[in-house]
Amino acid sequence: MQSLSEMANTSRSTIQKVEQGDTGVSMGIYASVLHALGLLGNIREAAALANDLEGQQLALESLPKRVSSKRGSRTMRKTSRY
């Protein structure tokens, strides 16, 4: 049986990095591994923002807790009529 690293045309150490979730591995390598596993068709689903619950939570936490208006923005200035 052919090894995953051979099928994905990459090294065993790179496959180990993929398995460990190393952020230094390129998307091309991930695509090669998914292709070798017969899962490349699922890449859109895997990358869909709707499926990234942790990313959504991090994005919500990074939003400002309170929005404040700039001074003077509450009063409307008169503008010339056309």
Coordinates of C-alpha atoms in Angstrom, one line a residue:
M1 CA 0.0 0.0 0.0
Q2 CA 1.3 3.4 -1.0
S3 CA 1.9 5.8 1.9
L4 CA 0.0 9.0 2.3
S5 CA 3.2 11.1 1.9
E6 CA 3.9 9.4 -1.5
M7 CA 0.3 9.8 -2.7
A8 CA 0.3 13.5 -1.6
N9 CA 3.8 13.9 -3.2
T10 CA 5.3 15.4 0.0
S11 CA 7.5 14.3 2.9
R12 CA 6.6 12.3 6.0
S13 CA 7.6 15.1 8.2
T14 CA 5.2 17.4 6.3
I15 CA 2.4 14.9 6.8
Q16 CA 3.2 14.9 10.5
K17 CA 2.9 18.7 10.5
V18 CA -0.5 18.4 8.8
E19 CA -1.7 15.9 11.4
Q20 CA -0.5 18.2 14.2
G21 CA -2.2 21.3 12.6
D22 CA 1.0 23.2 12.1
T23 CA 0.1 26.6 10.7
G24 CA 3.3 26.8 8.7
V25 CA 1.9 24.2 6.2
S26 CA 0.7 25.7 3.0
M27 CA -2.9 25.3 1.7
G28 CA -1.4 23.6 -1.4
I29 CA -0.1 20.8 0.8
Y30 CA -3.4 20.5 2.6
A31 CA -5.1 20.3 -0.8
S32 CA -2.7 17.6 -1.9
V33 CA -3.3 15.5 1.2
L34 CA -7.1 15.9 0.9
H35 CA -6.8 14.8 -2.8
A36 CA -4.7 11.8 -1.7
L37 CA -7.4 10.9 0.8
G38 CA -10.2 11.4 -1.7
L39 CA -11.6 14.4 0.2
L40 CA -10.7 17.3 -2.0
G41 CA -14.4 17.8 -2.9
N42 CA -15.0 18.7 0.7
I43 CA -12.6 21.6 0.8
R44 CA -15.3 24.2 0.3
E45 CA -17.2 22.8 3.2
A46 CA -14.1 22.7 5.3
A47 CA -13.2 26.3 4.5
A48 CA -16.7 27.7 4.9
L49 CA -16.9 30.4 7.5
A50 CA -20.3 29.0 8.7
N51 CA -18.5 25.9 9.8
D52 CA -15.7 27.8 11.7
L53 CA -17.4 28.2 15.1
E54 CA -14.2 28.9 16.9
G55 CA -13.3 31.6 14.3
Q56 CA -16.7 33.2 14.7
Q57 CA -16.4 33.3 18.5
L58 CA -12.9 34.9 18.2
A59 CA -14.3 37.5 15.8
L60 CA -17.1 38.3 18.2
E61 CA -14.8 38.7 21.1
S62 CA -12.5 41.1 19.1
L63 CA -15.4 43.5 18.4
P64 CA -15.5 46.6 20.5
K65 CA -17.6 46.2 23.6
R66 CA -19.1 49.7 23.4
V67 CA -19.4 52.1 20.5
S68 CA -19.0 55.8 21.3
S69 CA -19.8 58.7 19.1
K70 CA -17.3 61.4 18.3
R71 CA -17.9 64.7 20.0
G72 CA -20.1 67.1 18.0
S73 CA -21.5 64.4 15.8
R74 CA -24.9 64.6 17.5
T75 CA -25.7 68.1 16.2
M76 CA -26.6 68.5 12.6
R77 CA -25.0 71.3 10.7
K78 CA -27.1 73.3 8.4
T79 CA -26.2 72.8 4.8
S80 CA -26.9 75.0 1.9
R81 CA -29.9 74.1 -0.1
Y82 CA -29.6 73.4 -3.8

